[in-house]
Amino acid sequence: MLEVNHLNAFYGPAQALFDVSLSVKAGEFVVLKGLNGAGKSTLLKSLMGLEVVSHGDIVYHAANGAQSLQNWPSHRRARAGLGYVAEDRRLFTGLTVRENLHIAAAPGAHEQEARVLDLFPVLKILLKRPASHMSGGEQQMLAIARTLMTRPRMLLLDEPCEGIAPVLVESIRDALMALKASGMPMLVAEQNHLLAASADRQVLLVAGKVSGS
Ligand code: ATP
């Protein structure tokens, strides 16, 4: 589904990723582990073409065959089906849950809303609540749910369980497992053991390099 070959990434003169190669197969759930600063966020940003300058080969099996993404702007990567949730969630905190869900929704939004709310039942009872009046875990669910409204073909999630109450971590894990059962490939940066234990495979980053899997 996604192959990364010999990726190097830079913030100005500082190199953050060194010759990173990894793959996520169709339907596979891969957790990207590593300490703070290991390069997990940088890898996800490189895949989305955001913020960081990267060199290397990123091959994505889009609907119309294998495509090299490296020179694509991020909006084209998103349109091709890469659904990304940043660590800081980027919600519209003044808008309600429902407004956040519909802000970037694809055609057929009402059917998709029903599917997404089945994955995150907690959101069903919060539809009219402003995102600013939600817990961190609820906001995280909303951020994932909003990305799902765009009908992605693959999910890239940056630390969805960081700083979240254990009961909501379980809810997020359950939602991701349901998505996996539906065939959604996922690359998830995460240090939480509960989530990592549910993955098909773990890839460890140490100081910007793949250390093992
Ligand atoms: P965390 O869990 O803390 O987010 P991470 O594994 O996601 O850690 P990155 O955020 O990818 O790690 O950071 C990798 C390296 O790149 C670190 O040395 C970090 O200091 C550096 N870095 C990250 N963002 C920037 C930036 N905007 N400008 C310069 N250096 C950066």
Short mmCIF file of C-alpha atoms and ligand atoms in Angstrom, two decimals:
data_model
loop_
_atom_site.label_atom_id
_atom_site.label_comp_id
_atom_site.label_asym_id
_atom_site.label_seq_id
_atom_site.Cartn_x
_atom_site.Cartn_y
_atom_site.Cartn_z
CA MET A 1 0.00 0.00 0.00
CA LEU A 2 2.79 2.38 0.98
CA GLU A 3 6.52 1.92 0.57
CA VAL A 4 9.17 4.29 1.84
CA ASN A 5 12.66 3.80 0.48
CA HIS A 6 15.81 5.53 1.71
CA LEU A 7 14.06 8.59 3.10
CA ASN A 8 16.17 11.42 4.53
CA ALA A 9 14.46 14.43 6.09
CA PHE A 10 15.75 17.84 7.10
CA TYR A 11 14.66 20.89 9.09
CA GLY A 12 16.95 23.49 7.53
CA PRO A 13 20.46 22.13 7.98
CA ALA A 14 19.44 19.66 10.71
CA GLN A 15 18.83 16.11 9.54
CA ALA A 16 15.98 14.31 11.38
CA LEU A 17 15.58 11.07 9.39
CA PHE A 18 18.41 8.95 8.04
CA ASP A 19 17.86 6.45 5.23
CA VAL A 20 14.47 5.29 6.53
CA SER A 21 12.82 2.44 4.65
CA LEU A 22 9.55 0.78 5.65
CA SER A 23 6.31 -0.44 4.16
CA VAL A 24 2.66 -0.77 5.13
CA LYS A 25 0.84 -3.50 3.25
CA ALA A 26 -2.82 -3.46 2.26
CA GLY A 27 -4.96 -3.84 5.38
CA GLU A 28 -1.94 -3.76 7.70
CA PHE A 29 -1.79 -1.89 11.02
CA VAL A 30 1.77 -0.76 11.70
CA VAL A 31 2.79 1.09 14.85
CA LEU A 32 5.77 3.39 14.68
CA LYS A 33 7.50 3.44 18.04
CA GLY A 34 10.35 5.50 19.42
CA LEU A 35 11.22 7.95 22.16
CA ASN A 36 10.37 11.65 21.96
CA GLY A 37 12.51 13.17 19.25
CA ALA A 38 13.15 9.85 17.46
CA GLY A 39 11.52 11.17 14.29
CA LYS A 40 8.03 9.65 14.30
CA SER A 41 6.20 12.92 13.58
CA THR A 42 8.83 13.85 11.00
CA LEU A 43 8.23 10.61 9.14
CA LEU A 44 4.46 11.15 9.02
CA LYS A 45 4.95 14.77 7.93
CA SER A 46 7.33 13.63 5.20
CA LEU A 47 4.70 11.19 3.96
CA MET A 48 2.18 14.05 3.80
CA GLY A 49 4.63 16.53 2.29
CA LEU A 50 4.32 18.91 5.25
CA GLU A 51 6.84 21.21 6.98
CA VAL A 52 9.94 19.11 6.44
CA VAL A 53 12.19 18.76 3.37
CA SER A 54 12.68 15.12 2.50
CA HIS A 55 14.47 13.12 -0.17
CA GLY A 56 13.86 9.51 -1.01
CA ASP A 57 11.17 7.47 -2.61
CA ILE A 58 7.57 7.22 -1.38
CA VAL A 59 5.45 4.83 -3.40
CA TYR A 60 1.73 4.73 -2.73
CA HIS A 61 -0.65 2.25 -4.28
CA ALA A 62 -3.47 4.63 -5.13
CA ALA A 63 -6.76 3.71 -6.81
CA ASN A 64 -5.12 4.02 -10.23
CA GLY A 65 -1.96 2.05 -9.48
CA ALA A 66 1.43 2.68 -7.86
CA GLN A 67 2.38 6.37 -7.72
CA SER A 68 5.56 8.05 -6.56
CA LEU A 69 4.37 10.76 -4.15
CA GLN A 70 7.63 12.45 -3.43
CA ASN A 71 6.99 15.51 -5.63
CA TRP A 72 3.28 15.83 -4.90
CA PRO A 73 1.96 18.72 -2.77
CA SER A 74 0.21 17.60 0.39
CA HIS A 75 -3.32 18.36 -0.85
CA ARG A 76 -2.77 15.98 -3.76
CA ARG A 77 -1.57 13.28 -1.34
CA ALA A 78 -4.73 13.85 0.73
CA ARG A 79 -6.93 13.67 -2.38
CA ALA A 80 -5.24 10.41 -3.36
CA GLY A 81 -6.47 8.96 -0.06
CA LEU A 82 -3.89 9.62 2.65
CA GLY A 83 -5.79 10.64 5.78
CA TYR A 84 -3.51 12.34 8.32
CA VAL A 85 -4.21 13.36 11.92
CA ALA A 86 -1.50 15.60 13.38
CA GLU A 87 -0.36 15.36 16.98
CA ASP A 88 -2.00 18.72 17.81
CA ARG A 89 -5.33 17.58 16.20
CA ARG A 90 -5.98 20.91 14.45
CA LEU A 91 -9.66 21.06 15.33
CA PHE A 92 -11.81 24.13 14.93
CA THR A 93 -12.38 24.57 18.64
CA GLY A 94 -15.12 27.20 18.24
CA LEU A 95 -17.18 24.85 16.08
CA THR A 96 -19.34 21.99 17.27
CA VAL A 97 -18.55 18.32 16.80
CA ARG A 98 -20.97 18.08 13.88
CA GLU A 99 -19.58 21.23 12.24
CA ASN A 100 -16.05 19.87 12.57
CA LEU A 101 -17.14 16.61 10.98
CA HIS A 102 -18.70 18.30 7.99
CA ILE A 103 -16.07 20.92 7.33
CA ALA A 104 -14.10 18.81 4.85
CA ALA A 105 -16.64 16.12 4.17
CA ALA A 106 -16.76 14.30 0.86
CA PRO A 107 -20.01 13.77 -1.09
CA GLY A 108 -22.33 11.34 0.69
CA ALA A 109 -21.47 12.93 4.00
CA HIS A 110 -24.60 11.83 5.85
CA GLU A 111 -24.00 8.12 5.23
CA GLN A 112 -20.35 8.57 6.13
CA GLU A 113 -21.29 10.45 9.31
CA ALA A 114 -23.41 7.50 10.41
CA ARG A 115 -20.49 5.09 9.83
CA VAL A 116 -18.03 7.34 11.61
CA LEU A 117 -20.33 7.83 14.62
CA ASP A 118 -20.76 4.07 14.89
CA LEU A 119 -16.99 3.83 15.26
CA PHE A 120 -16.94 6.59 17.89
CA PRO A 121 -20.27 6.32 19.77
CA VAL A 122 -19.05 8.84 22.36
CA LEU A 123 -19.31 11.54 19.70
CA LYS A 124 -22.98 10.77 19.05
CA ILE A 125 -24.06 12.40 22.28
CA LEU A 126 -21.70 15.35 21.82
CA LEU A 127 -22.72 16.44 18.32
CA LYS A 128 -23.80 19.92 19.39
CA ARG A 129 -20.93 20.53 21.76
CA PRO A 130 -18.12 22.95 20.80
CA ALA A 131 -14.84 21.09 20.39
CA SER A 132 -13.31 23.43 22.99
CA HIS A 133 -15.59 21.86 25.64
CA MET A 134 -14.36 18.31 25.14
CA SER A 135 -11.69 16.26 26.88
CA GLY A 136 -8.41 15.54 25.14
CA GLY A 137 -9.51 11.99 24.36
CA GLU A 138 -12.84 13.13 22.94
CA GLN A 139 -11.04 15.71 20.82
CA GLN A 140 -8.70 13.03 19.54
CA MET A 141 -11.65 10.89 18.51
CA LEU A 142 -13.16 13.88 16.75
CA ALA A 143 -9.90 14.53 14.91
CA ILE A 144 -9.79 10.93 13.65
CA ALA A 145 -13.52 11.02 12.86
CA ARG A 146 -13.14 14.25 10.89
CA THR A 147 -10.36 12.71 8.80
CA LEU A 148 -12.54 9.65 8.18
CA MET A 149 -15.26 11.94 6.80
CA THR A 150 -12.94 12.55 3.82
CA ARG A 151 -13.08 8.79 3.06
CA PRO A 152 -9.32 8.15 3.17
CA ARG A 153 -7.83 4.93 1.79
CA MET A 154 -5.06 4.88 4.38
CA LEU A 155 -4.65 6.49 7.83
CA LEU A 156 -1.54 8.18 9.23
CA LEU A 157 -2.05 9.04 12.91
CA ASP A 158 0.42 10.90 15.10
CA GLU A 159 0.27 9.77 18.74
CA PRO A 160 -3.53 9.44 19.03
CA CYS A 161 -3.28 8.13 22.61
CA GLU A 162 -0.79 10.61 24.04
CA GLY A 163 -2.02 12.05 27.34
CA ILE A 164 -5.42 10.39 27.10
CA ALA A 165 -7.41 8.64 29.85
CA PRO A 166 -7.04 4.83 29.66
CA VAL A 167 -10.75 4.25 29.05
CA LEU A 168 -10.65 6.50 25.99
CA VAL A 169 -7.44 4.84 24.80
CA GLU A 170 -9.45 1.60 24.77
CA SER A 171 -12.19 3.29 22.74
CA ILE A 172 -9.65 4.57 20.23
CA ARG A 173 -8.02 1.14 20.05
CA ASP A 174 -11.43 -0.47 19.44
CA ALA A 175 -12.23 2.02 16.67
CA LEU A 176 -8.88 1.40 15.00
CA MET A 177 -9.39 -2.37 15.21
CA ALA A 178 -12.80 -1.99 13.58
CA LEU A 179 -11.21 0.08 10.83
CA LYS A 180 -8.54 -2.55 10.39
CA ALA A 181 -11.24 -5.22 10.12
CA SER A 182 -12.77 -3.17 7.31
CA GLY A 183 -9.40 -3.31 5.49
CA MET A 184 -8.03 0.16 6.29
CA PRO A 185 -4.21 0.25 6.27
CA MET A 186 -2.79 2.35 9.12
CA LEU A 187 0.57 3.75 10.15
CA VAL A 188 0.30 5.04 13.71
CA ALA A 189 3.06 6.78 15.66
CA GLU A 190 2.43 5.72 19.24
CA GLN A 191 4.21 4.95 22.47
CA ASN A 192 1.11 3.61 24.23
CA HIS A 193 1.54 -0.13 24.87
CA LEU A 194 -2.14 -0.98 24.59
CA LEU A 195 -2.27 0.31 21.05
CA ALA A 196 1.14 -1.05 20.07
CA ALA A 197 0.12 -4.51 21.32
CA SER A 198 -2.81 -4.50 18.88
CA ALA A 199 -0.63 -3.79 15.84
CA ASP A 200 0.26 -6.32 13.16
CA ARG A 201 3.82 -5.05 13.28
CA GLN A 202 5.92 -2.49 15.11
CA VAL A 203 8.71 -0.42 13.60
CA LEU A 204 11.13 1.22 16.02
CA LEU A 205 12.79 4.53 15.24
CA VAL A 206 15.93 5.45 17.17
CA ALA A 207 17.52 8.85 16.53
CA GLY A 208 15.99 9.11 13.07
CA LYS A 209 16.88 5.58 11.93
CA VAL A 210 14.84 2.39 11.71
CA SER A 211 16.20 0.17 14.42
CA GLY A 212 14.08 -2.97 14.17
CA SER A 213 10.58 -4.24 13.63
P1 ATP B 1 7.65 13.44 19.77
O1 ATP B 1 7.00 12.24 20.32
O2 ATP B 1 8.28 14.30 20.83
O3 ATP B 1 6.80 14.23 18.81
P2 ATP B 1 9.00 12.33 17.48
O4 ATP B 1 9.54 10.95 17.52
O5 ATP B 1 7.74 12.56 16.76
O6 ATP B 1 8.90 12.88 18.96
P3 ATP B 1 10.05 14.43 15.83
O7 ATP B 1 9.08 15.46 16.33
O8 ATP B 1 9.85 13.87 14.48
O9 ATP B 1 10.15 13.22 16.86
O10 ATP B 1 11.50 15.05 15.94
C1 ATP B 1 12.65 14.46 15.32
C2 ATP B 1 13.83 15.43 15.41
O11 ATP B 1 13.55 16.58 14.59
C3 ATP B 1 14.10 15.95 16.80
O12 ATP B 1 15.49 16.08 16.95
C4 ATP B 1 13.44 17.32 16.80
O13 ATP B 1 14.09 18.19 17.68
C5 ATP B 1 13.62 17.76 15.37
N1 ATP B 1 12.51 18.65 14.94
C6 ATP B 1 11.19 18.37 14.96
N2 ATP B 1 10.46 19.40 14.47
C7 ATP B 1 11.35 20.35 14.13
C8 ATP B 1 11.25 21.68 13.58
N3 ATP B 1 10.05 22.19 13.25
N4 ATP B 1 12.38 22.35 13.38
C9 ATP B 1 13.60 21.84 13.68
N5 ATP B 1 13.78 20.60 14.20
C10 ATP B 1 12.68 19.88 14.44
#
